[in-house]
Short mmCIF file of C-alpha atoms and ligand atoms in Angstrom, two decimals:
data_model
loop_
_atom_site.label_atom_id
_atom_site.label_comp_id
_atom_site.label_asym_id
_atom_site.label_seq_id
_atom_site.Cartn_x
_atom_site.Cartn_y
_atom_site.Cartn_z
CA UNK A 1 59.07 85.74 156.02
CA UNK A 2 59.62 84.88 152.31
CA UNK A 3 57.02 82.56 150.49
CA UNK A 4 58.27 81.15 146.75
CA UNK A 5 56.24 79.75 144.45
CA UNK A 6 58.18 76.69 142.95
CA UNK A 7 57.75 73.92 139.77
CA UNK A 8 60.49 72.17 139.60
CA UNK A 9 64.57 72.13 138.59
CA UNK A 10 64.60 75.65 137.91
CA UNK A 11 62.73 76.54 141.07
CA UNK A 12 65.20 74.43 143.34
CA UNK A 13 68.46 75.74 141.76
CA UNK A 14 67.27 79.36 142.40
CA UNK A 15 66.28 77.98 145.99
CA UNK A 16 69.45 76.89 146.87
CA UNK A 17 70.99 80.06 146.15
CA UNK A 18 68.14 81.20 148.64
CA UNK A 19 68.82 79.48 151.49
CA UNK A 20 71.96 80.48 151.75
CA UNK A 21 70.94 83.57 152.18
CA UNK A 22 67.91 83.53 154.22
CA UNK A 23 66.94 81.45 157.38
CA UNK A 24 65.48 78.30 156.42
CA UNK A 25 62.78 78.47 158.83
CA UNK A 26 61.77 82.20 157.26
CA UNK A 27 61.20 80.49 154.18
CA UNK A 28 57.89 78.59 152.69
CA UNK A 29 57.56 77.30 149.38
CA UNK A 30 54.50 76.80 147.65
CA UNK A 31 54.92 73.69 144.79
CA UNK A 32 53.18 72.69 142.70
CA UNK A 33 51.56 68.85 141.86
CA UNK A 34 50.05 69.39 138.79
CA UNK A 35 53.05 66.81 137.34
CA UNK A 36 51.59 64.17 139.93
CA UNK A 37 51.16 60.58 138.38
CA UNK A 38 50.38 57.18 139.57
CA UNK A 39 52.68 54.67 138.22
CA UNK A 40 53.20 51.23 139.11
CA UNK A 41 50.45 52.07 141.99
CA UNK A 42 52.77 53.98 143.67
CA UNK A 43 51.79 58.46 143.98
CA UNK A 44 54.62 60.19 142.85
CA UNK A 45 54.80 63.87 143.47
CA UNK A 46 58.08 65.19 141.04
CA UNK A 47 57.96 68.83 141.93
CA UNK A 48 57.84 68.50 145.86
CA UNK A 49 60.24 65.67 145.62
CA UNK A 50 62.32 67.89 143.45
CA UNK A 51 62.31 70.87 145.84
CA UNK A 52 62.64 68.30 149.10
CA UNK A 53 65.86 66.23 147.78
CA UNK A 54 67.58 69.52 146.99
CA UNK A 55 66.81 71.64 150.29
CA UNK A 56 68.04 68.42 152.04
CA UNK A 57 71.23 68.18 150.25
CA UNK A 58 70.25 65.13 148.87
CA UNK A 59 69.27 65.46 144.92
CA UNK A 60 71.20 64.68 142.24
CA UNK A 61 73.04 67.33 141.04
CA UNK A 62 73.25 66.53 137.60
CA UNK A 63 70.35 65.40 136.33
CA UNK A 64 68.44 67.91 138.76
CA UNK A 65 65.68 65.29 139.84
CA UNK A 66 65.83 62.14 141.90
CA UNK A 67 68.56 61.41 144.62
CA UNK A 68 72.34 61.73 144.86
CA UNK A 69 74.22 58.37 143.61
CA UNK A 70 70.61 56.37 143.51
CA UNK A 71 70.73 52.98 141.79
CA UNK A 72 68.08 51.56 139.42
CA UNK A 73 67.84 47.77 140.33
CA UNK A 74 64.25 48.01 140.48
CA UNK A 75 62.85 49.60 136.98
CA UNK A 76 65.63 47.18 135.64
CA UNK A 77 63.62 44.31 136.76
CA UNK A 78 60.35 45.46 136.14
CA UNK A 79 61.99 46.14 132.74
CA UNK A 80 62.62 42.10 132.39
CA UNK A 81 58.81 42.05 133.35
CA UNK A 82 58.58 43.94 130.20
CA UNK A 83 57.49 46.63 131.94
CA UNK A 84 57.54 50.51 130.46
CA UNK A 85 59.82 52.11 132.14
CA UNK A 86 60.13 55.56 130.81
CA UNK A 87 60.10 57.04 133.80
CA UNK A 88 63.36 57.10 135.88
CA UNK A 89 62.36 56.03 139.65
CA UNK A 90 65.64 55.50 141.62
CA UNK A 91 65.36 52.80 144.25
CA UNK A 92 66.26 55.28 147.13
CA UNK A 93 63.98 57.93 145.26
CA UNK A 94 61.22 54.69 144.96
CA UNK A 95 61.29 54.57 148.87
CA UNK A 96 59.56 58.07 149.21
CA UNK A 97 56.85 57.19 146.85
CA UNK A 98 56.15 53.60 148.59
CA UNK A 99 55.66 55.96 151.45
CA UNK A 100 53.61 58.37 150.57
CA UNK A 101 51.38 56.16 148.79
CA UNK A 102 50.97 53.74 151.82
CA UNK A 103 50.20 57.18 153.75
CA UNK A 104 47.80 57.91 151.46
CA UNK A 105 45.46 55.02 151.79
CA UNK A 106 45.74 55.32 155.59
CA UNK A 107 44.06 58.47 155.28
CA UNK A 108 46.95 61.11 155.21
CA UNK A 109 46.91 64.28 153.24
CA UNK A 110 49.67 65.08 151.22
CA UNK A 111 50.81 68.03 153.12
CA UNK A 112 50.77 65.63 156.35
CA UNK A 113 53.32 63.12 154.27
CA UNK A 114 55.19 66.41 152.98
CA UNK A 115 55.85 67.31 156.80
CA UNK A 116 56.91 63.69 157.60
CA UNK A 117 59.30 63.69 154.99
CA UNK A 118 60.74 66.87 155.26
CA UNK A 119 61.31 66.49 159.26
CA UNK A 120 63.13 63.40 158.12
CA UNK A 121 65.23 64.58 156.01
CA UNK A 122 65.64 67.40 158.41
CA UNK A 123 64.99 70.47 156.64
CA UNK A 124 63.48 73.37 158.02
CA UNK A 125 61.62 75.19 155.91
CA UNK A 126 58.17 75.06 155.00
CA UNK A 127 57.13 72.89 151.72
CA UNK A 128 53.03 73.15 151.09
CA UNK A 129 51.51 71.28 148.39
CA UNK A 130 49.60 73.82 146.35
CA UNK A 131 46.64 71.25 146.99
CA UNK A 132 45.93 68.15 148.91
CA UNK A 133 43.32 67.34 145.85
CA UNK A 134 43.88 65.68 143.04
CA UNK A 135 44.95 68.17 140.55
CA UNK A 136 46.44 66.59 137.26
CA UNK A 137 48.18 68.59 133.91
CA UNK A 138 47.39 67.25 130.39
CA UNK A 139 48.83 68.12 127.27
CA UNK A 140 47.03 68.13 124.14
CA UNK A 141 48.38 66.87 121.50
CA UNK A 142 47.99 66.25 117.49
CA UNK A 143 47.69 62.39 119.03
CA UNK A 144 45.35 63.38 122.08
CA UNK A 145 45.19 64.02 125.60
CA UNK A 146 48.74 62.79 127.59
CA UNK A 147 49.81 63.56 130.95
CA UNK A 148 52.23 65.96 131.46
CA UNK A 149 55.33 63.86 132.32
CA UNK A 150 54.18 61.57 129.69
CA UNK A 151 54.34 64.55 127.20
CA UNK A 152 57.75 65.49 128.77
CA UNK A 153 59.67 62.57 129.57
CA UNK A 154 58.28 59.57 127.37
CA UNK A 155 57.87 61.78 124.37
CA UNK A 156 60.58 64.14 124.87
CA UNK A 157 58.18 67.01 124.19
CA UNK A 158 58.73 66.62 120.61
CA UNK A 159 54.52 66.91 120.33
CA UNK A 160 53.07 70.11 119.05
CA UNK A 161 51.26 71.66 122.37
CA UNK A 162 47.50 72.20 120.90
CA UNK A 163 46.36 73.11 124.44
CA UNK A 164 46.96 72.80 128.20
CA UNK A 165 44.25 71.20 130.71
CA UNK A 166 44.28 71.51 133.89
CA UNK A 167 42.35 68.17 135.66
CA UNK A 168 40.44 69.03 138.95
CA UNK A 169 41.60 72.96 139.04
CA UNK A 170 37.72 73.82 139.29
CA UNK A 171 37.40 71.72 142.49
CA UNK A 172 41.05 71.89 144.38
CA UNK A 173 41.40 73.43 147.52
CA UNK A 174 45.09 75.08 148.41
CA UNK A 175 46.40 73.11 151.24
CA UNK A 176 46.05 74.13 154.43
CA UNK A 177 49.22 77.52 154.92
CA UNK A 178 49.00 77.96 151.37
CA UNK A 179 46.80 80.92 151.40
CA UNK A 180 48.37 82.14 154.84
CA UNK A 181 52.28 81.73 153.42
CA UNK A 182 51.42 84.20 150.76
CA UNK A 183 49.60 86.56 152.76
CA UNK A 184 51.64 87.04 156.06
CA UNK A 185 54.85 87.06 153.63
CA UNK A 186 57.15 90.48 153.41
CA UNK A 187 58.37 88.98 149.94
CA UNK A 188 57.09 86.39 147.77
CA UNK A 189 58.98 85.30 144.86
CA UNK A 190 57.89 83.92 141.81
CA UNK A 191 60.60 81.21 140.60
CA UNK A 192 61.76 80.86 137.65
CA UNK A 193 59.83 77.96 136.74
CA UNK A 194 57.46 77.10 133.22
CA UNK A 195 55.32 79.83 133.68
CA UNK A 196 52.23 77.56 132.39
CA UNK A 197 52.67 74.28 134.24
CA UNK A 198 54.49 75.34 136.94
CA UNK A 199 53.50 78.75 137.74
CA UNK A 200 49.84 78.77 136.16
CA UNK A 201 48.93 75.23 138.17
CA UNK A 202 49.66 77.40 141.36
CA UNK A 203 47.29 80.25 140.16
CA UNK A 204 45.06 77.94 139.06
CA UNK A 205 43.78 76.53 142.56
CA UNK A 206 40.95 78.73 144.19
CA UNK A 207 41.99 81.82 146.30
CA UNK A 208 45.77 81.71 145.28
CA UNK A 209 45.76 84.31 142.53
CA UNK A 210 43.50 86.55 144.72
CA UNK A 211 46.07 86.44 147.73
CA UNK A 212 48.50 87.36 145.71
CA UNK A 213 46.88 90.43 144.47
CA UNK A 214 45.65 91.08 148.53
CA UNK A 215 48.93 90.80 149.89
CA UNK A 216 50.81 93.07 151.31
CA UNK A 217 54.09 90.92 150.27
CA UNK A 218 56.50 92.66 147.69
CA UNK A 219 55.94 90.11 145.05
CA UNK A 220 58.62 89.66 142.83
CA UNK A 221 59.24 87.51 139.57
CA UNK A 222 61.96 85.87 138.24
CA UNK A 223 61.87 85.34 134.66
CA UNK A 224 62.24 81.66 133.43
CA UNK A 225 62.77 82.79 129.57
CA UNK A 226 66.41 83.86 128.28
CA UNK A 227 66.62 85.04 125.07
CA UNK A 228 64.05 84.16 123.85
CA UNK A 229 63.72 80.27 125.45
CA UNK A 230 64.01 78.65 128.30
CA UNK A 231 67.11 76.53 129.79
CA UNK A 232 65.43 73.88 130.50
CA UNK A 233 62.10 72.50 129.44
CA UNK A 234 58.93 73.27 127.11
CA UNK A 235 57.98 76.15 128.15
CA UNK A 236 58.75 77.99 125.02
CA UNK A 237 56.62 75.70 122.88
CA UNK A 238 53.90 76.08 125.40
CA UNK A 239 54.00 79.88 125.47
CA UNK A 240 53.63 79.73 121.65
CA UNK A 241 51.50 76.99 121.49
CA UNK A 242 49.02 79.05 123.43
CA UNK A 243 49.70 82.22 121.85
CA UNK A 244 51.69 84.07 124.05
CA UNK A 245 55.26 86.09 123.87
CA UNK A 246 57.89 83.74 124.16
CA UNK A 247 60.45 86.57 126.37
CA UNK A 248 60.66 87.93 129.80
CA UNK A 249 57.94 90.17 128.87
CA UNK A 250 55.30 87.70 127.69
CA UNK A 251 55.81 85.97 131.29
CA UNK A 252 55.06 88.94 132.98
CA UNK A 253 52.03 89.86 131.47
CA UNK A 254 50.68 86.68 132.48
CA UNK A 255 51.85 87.63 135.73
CA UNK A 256 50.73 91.40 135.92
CA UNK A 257 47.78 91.46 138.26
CA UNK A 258 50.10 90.62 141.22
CA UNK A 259 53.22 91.68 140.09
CA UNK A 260 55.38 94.33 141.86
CA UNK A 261 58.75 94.01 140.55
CA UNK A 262 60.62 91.47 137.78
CA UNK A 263 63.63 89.96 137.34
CA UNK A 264 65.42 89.25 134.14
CA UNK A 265 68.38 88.21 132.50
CA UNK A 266 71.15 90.46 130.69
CA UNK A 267 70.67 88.93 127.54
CA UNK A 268 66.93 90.54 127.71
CA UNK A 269 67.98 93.86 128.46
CA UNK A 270 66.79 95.69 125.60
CA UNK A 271 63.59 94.22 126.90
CA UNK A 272 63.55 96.79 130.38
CA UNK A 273 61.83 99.65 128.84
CA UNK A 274 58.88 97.79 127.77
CA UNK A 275 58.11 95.96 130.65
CA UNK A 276 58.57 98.76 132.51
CA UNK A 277 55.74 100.30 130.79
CA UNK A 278 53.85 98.14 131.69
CA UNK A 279 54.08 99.59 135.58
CA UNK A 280 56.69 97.48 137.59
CA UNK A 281 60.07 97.71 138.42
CA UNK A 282 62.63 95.64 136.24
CA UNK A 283 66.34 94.67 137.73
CA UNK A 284 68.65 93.41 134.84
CA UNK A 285 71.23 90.42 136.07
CA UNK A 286 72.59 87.29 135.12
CA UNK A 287 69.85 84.41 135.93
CA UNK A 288 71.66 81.41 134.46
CA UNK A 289 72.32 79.89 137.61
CA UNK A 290 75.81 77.23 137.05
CA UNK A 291 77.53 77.70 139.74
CA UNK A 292 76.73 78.34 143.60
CA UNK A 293 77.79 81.70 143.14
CA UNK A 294 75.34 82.44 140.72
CA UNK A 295 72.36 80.44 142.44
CA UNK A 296 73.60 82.94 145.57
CA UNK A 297 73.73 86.24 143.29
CA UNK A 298 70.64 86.09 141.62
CA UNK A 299 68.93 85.36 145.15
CA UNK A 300 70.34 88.46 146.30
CA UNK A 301 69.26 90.61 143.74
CA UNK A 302 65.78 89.30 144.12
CA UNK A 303 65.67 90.14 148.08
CA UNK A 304 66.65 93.58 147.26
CA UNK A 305 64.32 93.96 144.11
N1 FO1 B 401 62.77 63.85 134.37
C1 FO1 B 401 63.21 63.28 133.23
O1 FO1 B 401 63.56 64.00 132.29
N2 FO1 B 401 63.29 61.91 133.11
C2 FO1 B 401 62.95 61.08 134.12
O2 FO1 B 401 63.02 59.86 133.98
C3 FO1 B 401 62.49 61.68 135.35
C4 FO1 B 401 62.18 60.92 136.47
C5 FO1 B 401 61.83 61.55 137.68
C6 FO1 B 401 61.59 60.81 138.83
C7 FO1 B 401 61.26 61.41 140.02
C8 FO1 B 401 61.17 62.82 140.07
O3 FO1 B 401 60.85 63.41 141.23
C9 FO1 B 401 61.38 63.57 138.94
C10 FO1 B 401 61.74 62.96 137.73
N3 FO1 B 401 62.00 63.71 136.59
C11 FO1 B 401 62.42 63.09 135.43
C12 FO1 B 401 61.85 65.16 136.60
C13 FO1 B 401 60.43 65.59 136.22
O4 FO1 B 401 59.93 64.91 135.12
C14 FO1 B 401 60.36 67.06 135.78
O5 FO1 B 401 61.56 67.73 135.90
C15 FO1 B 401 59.31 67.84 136.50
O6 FO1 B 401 58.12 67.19 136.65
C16 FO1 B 401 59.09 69.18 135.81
O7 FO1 B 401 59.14 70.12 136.78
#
């Protein structure tokens, strides 16, 4: 049984590689919902849609979010409305969040409408919500408070980050199988995802971090910086912003109380010594995942880490 711990893009193209690999049914994957947002009245849940579109075959490729060939008639007329539309909901991709958000007010949980979707789409491994609670990330910036995909999307993370907030972490429950996934694992694996939104949301919900340090699971890391930055995303202005080491060995500090073994890229190699010192077991490899090939590799390397 292998448990990941998943944000978004990065998280799904190292998945894919995965489940090649591995059965799909052997595999859970923990997500996380900190990016959640209401917009237009309508819940939408970018990470586990993220991670769902791409273990069904289904997301677009390119742009690493949303779903395959989607159309956009929708935002275009809200957009006549005079709508803002800075946020790119595909008609196809708006279908899952009418859903869930008509699920919601008849009482389901999210993990409930997770399960319905996934057995939809037909795909057989385990996706859990990190929380069924609300559980929202904030950004502070020189201009205030924003929501994470506001920070990200609308203003292209150009914003100083002056701080990170994590809304309704003191009160959020994991989902039901969360805390079970990681503990009746042989191998969990930390994605290579933004080690503060992604990652730290995850830690951040009540009994996670601890059954990570209780389990018996190898747990193994995948670094998400590469050289010194990540391929996609803030998370190098967040690491700095919050006064950590922007490398491979700044992310596993932050992930040393659970830690067993890391993975990082060849470009960091000089970096082995030192995180070795610091008591786990580093494997040096290519983790720029382009083609299927690599996704494949890099899972590999990680099973046998
Ligand atoms: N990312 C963007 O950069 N621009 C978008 O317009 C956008 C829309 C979107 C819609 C649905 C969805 O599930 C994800 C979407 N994403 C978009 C990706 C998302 O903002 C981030 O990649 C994650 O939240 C970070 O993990």
């Amino acid at each position: 049984l292998i448990t990941a711990l998943a944000g978004g893009i990065g998280a799904a193209r190292f998945l894919t590689g995965l489940t090649q690999i591995v059965e799909a049914d052997d595999l859970s994957v923990i997500v996380n919902t900190g990016d959640d947002i209401e917009l237009f009245g309508l819940h939408i849940s970018p990470d586990i849609d993220i991670i769902t579109y791409t273990l069904a075959g289904i997301v677009d490729e390119e742009k690493g979010w949303g779903v395959r060939d989607d159309t956009f008639c929708c935002l275009k007329m809200l957009r006549e409305f005079g709508e803002d539309t800075w946020f790119g909901l595909g008609d196809r991709d708006l279908a899952t969040h009418l859903y869930r958000t008509e699920r919601l007010k008849q009482g389901a949980t999210l993990l409930q409408i997770t399960d319905e979707v996934c057995s939809v789409l037909g795909l057989k491994s385990k996706i859990l919500p990190m929380s069924n609670d609300r559980f929202e990330t904030r950004i502070i910036t020189q201009d205030g408070s924003v929501h994470f995909e506001e920070y990200f999307v609308k203003r292209r993370c150009e914003d100083d980050v002056l701080g990170v907030e994590f809304v309704g972490a003191s009160s959020a429950e994991p989902a039901p199988g969360v805390i079970d996934a990681i503990l009746n694992a042989e191998l969990v694996v930390v994605c290579p995802s933004n080690p503060i939104v992604s990652i730290g949301t995850i830690l951040s919900v009540a009994g996670v971090r601890d059954a990570l340090k209780r389990t018996d699971a190898r747990v193994v890391g995948v670094s998400p910086i590469v050289a010194g930055a990540p391929l996609k995303g803030p998370a190098d202005k967040m690491l700095r912003g919050l006064g950590f080491e922007v490398s491979a060995y700044g992310v596993t500090k932050l992930y040393l109380d659970f830690l067993d073994a890391m993975v990082i890229d060849d470009r960091d190699a000089a970096l082995k010594g030192r995180i070795e010192q610091l008591g786990l077991s580093v494997t040096v490899t290519n983790t720029v995942m382009k083609s299927l090939l690599d996704k494949i590799s890099l899972a590999k390397i990680v099973l046998h880490s």
